[in-house]
Amino acid sequence: MREPRHQVIADHVALALSRCSMVERTYAQAVVDIYHERTPDTARTLKFHVTKDPYADQRANCQLVRRMLDGAVRMPVELEEALVLALPQPYRRGLLTELAQRVGLLAAEEPSADAAGQQHQVADLLRDVGQALDKLSGMLDDGVLDERDEAYAHDALLALAQLEARAATLTAAIQQHVLGQGGALRSAK
């Protein structure tokens, strides 16, 4: 049985905090800021601390976020967006990929309209090809994919899903910016 969605989020947050320079208090403050920015007042079930003492608020809010991630307090659904968006890249992308994959979707970015963004998206595709091959290499050491490769399967599937999402982003960019909005592929002459 798969772990619950809130546990997937908590695991990715823990991974990010253990590997990047962001500290828990900074992450929690980003969660609070994004939650207040993106969640309408009428949809908020959480009341984060906002007083005249920002340091006390930050400590108290960090504790609230920590309790939700630890499972001591139930994580409200409207907080998920802030928990995800507060993560730095590439951890945000990894979490989005896994969450999308759980419901049979790809976490593909919107295609960029500007040249620099499009170049970055092509570079991201190339990077993801390398990462997918890296995750597959352990599975292909013996020349066959079989039950002995189970230990590598989860990471390989996530890497391939990220690669598929990158390809979908570039496909959409070509359709939108080359062939016109909703343009269909035409056969080469």
mmCIF file of C-alpha atoms in Angstrom:
data_model
loop_
_atom_site.group_PDB
_atom_site.id
_atom_site.type_symbol
_atom_site.label_atom_id
_atom_site.label_comp_id
_atom_site.label_asym_id
_atom_site.label_seq_id
_atom_site.Cartn_x
_atom_site.Cartn_y
_atom_site.Cartn_z
ATOM 1 C CA MET A 1 0.000 0.000 0.000
ATOM 2 C CA ARG A 2 1.264 3.463 -0.887
ATOM 3 C CA GLU A 3 2.021 6.010 1.760
ATOM 4 C CA PRO A 4 -0.534 8.812 2.207
ATOM 5 C CA ARG A 5 -0.172 12.017 0.207
ATOM 6 C CA HIS A 6 0.766 14.080 3.271
ATOM 7 C CA GLN A 7 3.613 11.654 3.985
ATOM 8 C CA VAL A 8 4.962 12.036 0.436
ATOM 9 C CA ILE A 9 5.014 15.814 0.976
ATOM 10 C CA ALA A 10 6.691 15.451 4.381
ATOM 11 C CA ASP A 11 9.332 13.100 2.953
ATOM 12 C CA HIS A 12 10.222 15.507 0.143
ATOM 13 C CA VAL A 13 10.387 18.462 2.544
ATOM 14 C CA ALA A 14 12.679 16.497 4.865
ATOM 15 C CA LEU A 15 14.882 15.551 1.910
ATOM 16 C CA ALA A 16 15.116 19.168 0.748
ATOM 17 C CA LEU A 17 15.915 20.479 4.223
ATOM 18 C CA SER A 18 18.619 17.851 4.672
ATOM 19 C CA ARG A 19 20.279 18.598 1.328
ATOM 20 C CA CYS A 20 19.982 22.318 0.665
ATOM 21 C CA SER A 21 20.883 25.484 2.524
ATOM 22 C CA MET A 22 17.279 26.340 3.439
ATOM 23 C CA VAL A 23 16.606 25.940 7.153
ATOM 24 C CA GLU A 24 13.315 24.780 8.618
ATOM 25 C CA ARG A 25 12.343 28.203 9.939
ATOM 26 C CA THR A 26 12.918 29.862 6.539
ATOM 27 C CA TYR A 27 10.917 27.128 4.807
ATOM 28 C CA ALA A 28 8.044 27.490 7.278
ATOM 29 C CA GLN A 29 7.977 31.271 6.787
ATOM 30 C CA ALA A 30 7.835 30.778 3.019
ATOM 31 C CA VAL A 31 4.897 28.378 3.536
ATOM 32 C CA VAL A 32 3.078 30.989 5.635
ATOM 33 C CA ASP A 33 3.746 33.767 3.115
ATOM 34 C CA ILE A 34 2.584 31.672 0.140
ATOM 35 C CA TYR A 35 -0.470 30.442 2.063
ATOM 36 C CA HIS A 36 -1.519 34.022 2.888
ATOM 37 C CA GLU A 37 -0.803 35.182 -0.664
ATOM 38 C CA ARG A 38 -2.620 32.394 -2.529
ATOM 39 C CA THR A 39 -5.381 31.212 -0.194
ATOM 40 C CA PRO A 40 -8.450 33.443 0.116
ATOM 41 C CA ASP A 41 -9.392 34.406 3.671
ATOM 42 C CA THR A 42 -12.687 32.528 3.360
ATOM 43 C CA ALA A 43 -10.885 29.278 2.432
ATOM 44 C CA ARG A 44 -8.349 29.357 5.268
ATOM 45 C CA THR A 45 -8.756 26.844 8.053
ATOM 46 C CA LEU A 46 -5.305 27.609 9.484
ATOM 47 C CA LYS A 47 -4.603 30.621 11.605
ATOM 48 C CA PHE A 48 -0.892 31.317 11.496
ATOM 49 C CA HIS A 49 0.596 33.649 14.074
ATOM 50 C CA VAL A 50 0.777 37.285 12.980
ATOM 51 C CA THR A 51 1.569 39.636 15.875
ATOM 52 C CA LYS A 52 3.891 42.540 16.509
ATOM 53 C CA ASP A 53 6.752 40.150 17.278
ATOM 54 C CA PRO A 54 7.850 38.635 13.942
ATOM 55 C CA TYR A 55 10.507 36.434 15.582
ATOM 56 C CA ALA A 56 7.987 34.855 17.959
ATOM 57 C CA ASP A 57 5.576 34.447 15.045
ATOM 58 C CA GLN A 58 8.250 32.743 12.979
ATOM 59 C CA ARG A 59 9.071 30.295 15.804
ATOM 60 C CA ALA A 60 5.395 29.506 16.443
ATOM 61 C CA ASN A 61 4.590 29.129 12.738
ATOM 62 C CA CYS A 62 7.605 26.874 12.247
ATOM 63 C CA GLN A 63 6.291 24.656 15.023
ATOM 64 C CA LEU A 64 2.836 24.505 13.373
ATOM 65 C CA VAL A 65 4.313 23.529 10.003
ATOM 66 C CA ARG A 66 6.600 20.971 11.673
ATOM 67 C CA ARG A 67 3.633 19.358 13.467
ATOM 68 C CA MET A 68 1.726 19.029 10.201
ATOM 69 C CA LEU A 69 4.724 17.501 8.445
ATOM 70 C CA ASP A 70 5.358 15.128 11.377
ATOM 71 C CA GLY A 71 1.724 14.030 11.334
ATOM 72 C CA ALA A 72 1.014 15.262 14.865
ATOM 73 C CA VAL A 73 -1.570 17.661 13.417
ATOM 74 C CA ARG A 74 -3.693 16.873 10.349
ATOM 75 C CA MET A 75 -2.472 18.707 7.248
ATOM 76 C CA PRO A 76 -5.324 20.726 5.716
ATOM 77 C CA VAL A 77 -5.712 20.323 1.980
ATOM 78 C CA GLU A 78 -5.488 24.049 1.248
ATOM 79 C CA LEU A 79 -1.963 24.117 2.696
ATOM 80 C CA GLU A 80 -0.566 21.651 0.135
ATOM 81 C CA GLU A 81 0.051 24.295 -2.524
ATOM 82 C CA ALA A 82 2.087 26.439 -0.128
ATOM 83 C CA LEU A 83 4.052 23.439 1.161
ATOM 84 C CA VAL A 84 4.994 22.505 -2.400
ATOM 85 C CA LEU A 85 5.726 25.996 -3.731
ATOM 86 C CA ALA A 86 7.901 26.893 -0.732
ATOM 87 C CA LEU A 87 10.389 24.168 -1.696
ATOM 88 C CA PRO A 88 13.426 25.208 -3.725
ATOM 89 C CA GLN A 89 14.145 23.528 -7.065
ATOM 90 C CA PRO A 90 14.851 20.701 -7.867
ATOM 91 C CA TYR A 91 13.018 19.432 -4.755
ATOM 92 C CA ARG A 92 9.773 21.160 -5.744
ATOM 93 C CA ARG A 93 9.872 19.511 -9.157
ATOM 94 C CA GLY A 94 10.589 16.099 -7.644
ATOM 95 C CA LEU A 95 7.622 16.422 -5.302
ATOM 96 C CA LEU A 96 5.320 17.664 -8.065
ATOM 97 C CA THR A 97 6.392 14.750 -10.257
ATOM 98 C CA GLU A 98 5.584 12.216 -7.567
ATOM 99 C CA LEU A 99 2.252 13.836 -6.650
ATOM 100 C CA ALA A 100 1.189 13.998 -10.301
ATOM 101 C CA GLN A 101 2.317 10.427 -10.933
ATOM 102 C CA ARG A 102 0.098 9.205 -8.071
ATOM 103 C CA VAL A 103 -2.979 10.236 -10.084
ATOM 104 C CA GLY A 104 -1.640 9.200 -13.486
ATOM 105 C CA LEU A 105 -0.524 12.642 -14.666
ATOM 106 C CA LEU A 106 2.723 14.333 -15.654
ATOM 107 C CA ALA A 107 3.988 17.432 -13.875
ATOM 108 C CA ALA A 108 4.758 19.341 -17.076
ATOM 109 C CA GLU A 109 5.597 23.050 -16.935
ATOM 110 C CA GLU A 110 3.814 25.634 -19.003
ATOM 111 C CA PRO A 111 5.848 26.280 -22.154
ATOM 112 C CA SER A 112 7.884 29.463 -21.962
ATOM 113 C CA ALA A 113 7.087 32.235 -24.426
ATOM 114 C CA ASP A 114 10.490 33.942 -24.336
ATOM 115 C CA ALA A 115 13.771 32.825 -25.871
ATOM 116 C CA ALA A 116 15.686 32.491 -22.606
ATOM 117 C CA GLY A 117 12.921 30.425 -21.017
ATOM 118 C CA GLN A 118 12.688 28.159 -24.046
ATOM 119 C CA GLN A 119 16.441 27.618 -24.032
ATOM 120 C CA HIS A 120 16.281 26.717 -20.344
ATOM 121 C CA GLN A 121 13.486 24.242 -21.039
ATOM 122 C CA VAL A 122 15.570 22.543 -23.747
ATOM 123 C CA ALA A 123 18.554 22.431 -21.358
ATOM 124 C CA ASP A 124 16.291 20.952 -18.666
ATOM 125 C CA LEU A 125 15.235 18.237 -21.111
ATOM 126 C CA LEU A 126 18.873 17.335 -21.786
ATOM 127 C CA ARG A 127 19.652 17.285 -18.063
ATOM 128 C CA ASP A 128 16.656 15.022 -17.433
ATOM 129 C CA VAL A 129 17.807 12.621 -20.162
ATOM 130 C CA GLY A 130 21.088 12.262 -18.278
ATOM 131 C CA GLN A 131 19.342 11.816 -14.925
ATOM 132 C CA ALA A 132 16.991 9.183 -16.340
ATOM 133 C CA LEU A 133 19.913 7.276 -17.837
ATOM 134 C CA ASP A 134 21.734 7.495 -14.515
ATOM 135 C CA LYS A 135 18.743 5.989 -12.678
ATOM 136 C CA LEU A 136 18.353 3.277 -15.331
ATOM 137 C CA SER A 137 22.035 2.321 -15.391
ATOM 138 C CA GLY A 138 21.831 0.228 -12.233
ATOM 139 C CA MET A 139 18.879 -1.646 -13.686
ATOM 140 C CA LEU A 140 20.670 -2.376 -16.948
ATOM 141 C CA ASP A 141 24.003 -3.563 -15.512
ATOM 142 C CA ASP A 142 23.065 -7.183 -16.179
ATOM 143 C CA GLY A 143 21.480 -6.398 -19.552
ATOM 144 C CA VAL A 144 17.886 -7.180 -18.581
ATOM 145 C CA LEU A 145 15.055 -5.526 -16.669
ATOM 146 C CA ASP A 146 13.589 -8.016 -14.207
ATOM 147 C CA GLU A 147 12.463 -8.458 -10.586
ATOM 148 C CA ARG A 148 16.064 -8.111 -9.381
ATOM 149 C CA ASP A 149 15.889 -4.416 -10.334
ATOM 150 C CA GLU A 150 13.065 -3.607 -7.927
ATOM 151 C CA ALA A 151 15.326 -1.529 -5.661
ATOM 152 C CA TYR A 152 15.967 0.881 -8.558
ATOM 153 C CA ALA A 153 12.430 0.969 -9.968
ATOM 154 C CA HIS A 154 10.925 3.850 -7.952
ATOM 155 C CA ASP A 155 13.740 6.300 -8.703
ATOM 156 C CA ALA A 156 13.891 5.230 -12.362
ATOM 157 C CA LEU A 157 10.143 5.701 -12.805
ATOM 158 C CA LEU A 158 10.271 9.173 -11.234
ATOM 159 C CA ALA A 159 13.180 10.179 -13.466
ATOM 160 C CA LEU A 160 11.356 8.906 -16.552
ATOM 161 C CA ALA A 161 8.175 10.743 -15.525
ATOM 162 C CA GLN A 162 10.186 13.967 -15.217
ATOM 163 C CA LEU A 163 11.662 13.335 -18.656
ATOM 164 C CA GLU A 164 8.189 12.729 -20.114
ATOM 165 C CA ALA A 165 6.980 15.978 -18.551
ATOM 166 C CA ARG A 166 9.886 17.923 -20.076
ATOM 167 C CA ALA A 167 9.114 16.437 -23.482
ATOM 168 C CA ALA A 168 5.431 17.367 -23.053
ATOM 169 C CA THR A 169 6.425 20.963 -22.233
ATOM 170 C CA LEU A 170 8.517 21.256 -25.401
ATOM 171 C CA THR A 171 5.799 19.582 -27.469
ATOM 172 C CA ALA A 172 3.325 22.168 -26.204
ATOM 173 C CA ALA A 173 5.815 24.977 -26.926
ATOM 174 C CA ILE A 174 6.166 23.849 -30.544
ATOM 175 C CA GLN A 175 2.413 23.522 -30.926
ATOM 176 C CA GLN A 176 1.761 26.966 -29.431
ATOM 177 C CA HIS A 177 4.658 29.020 -30.745
ATOM 178 C CA VAL A 178 5.451 27.359 -34.078
ATOM 179 C CA LEU A 179 2.209 25.882 -35.329
ATOM 180 C CA GLY A 180 -0.124 28.347 -33.634
ATOM 181 C CA GLN A 181 -2.458 27.823 -30.694
ATOM 182 C CA GLY A 182 -3.673 24.233 -30.797
ATOM 183 C CA GLY A 183 -1.809 23.625 -34.065
ATOM 184 C CA ALA A 184 -1.810 20.046 -35.242
ATOM 185 C CA LEU A 185 1.252 18.287 -36.580
ATOM 186 C CA ARG A 186 1.429 18.143 -40.352
ATOM 187 C CA SER A 187 3.236 15.431 -42.235
ATOM 188 C CA ALA A 188 6.606 16.401 -43.722
ATOM 189 C CA LYS A 189 6.662 16.803 -47.485
#
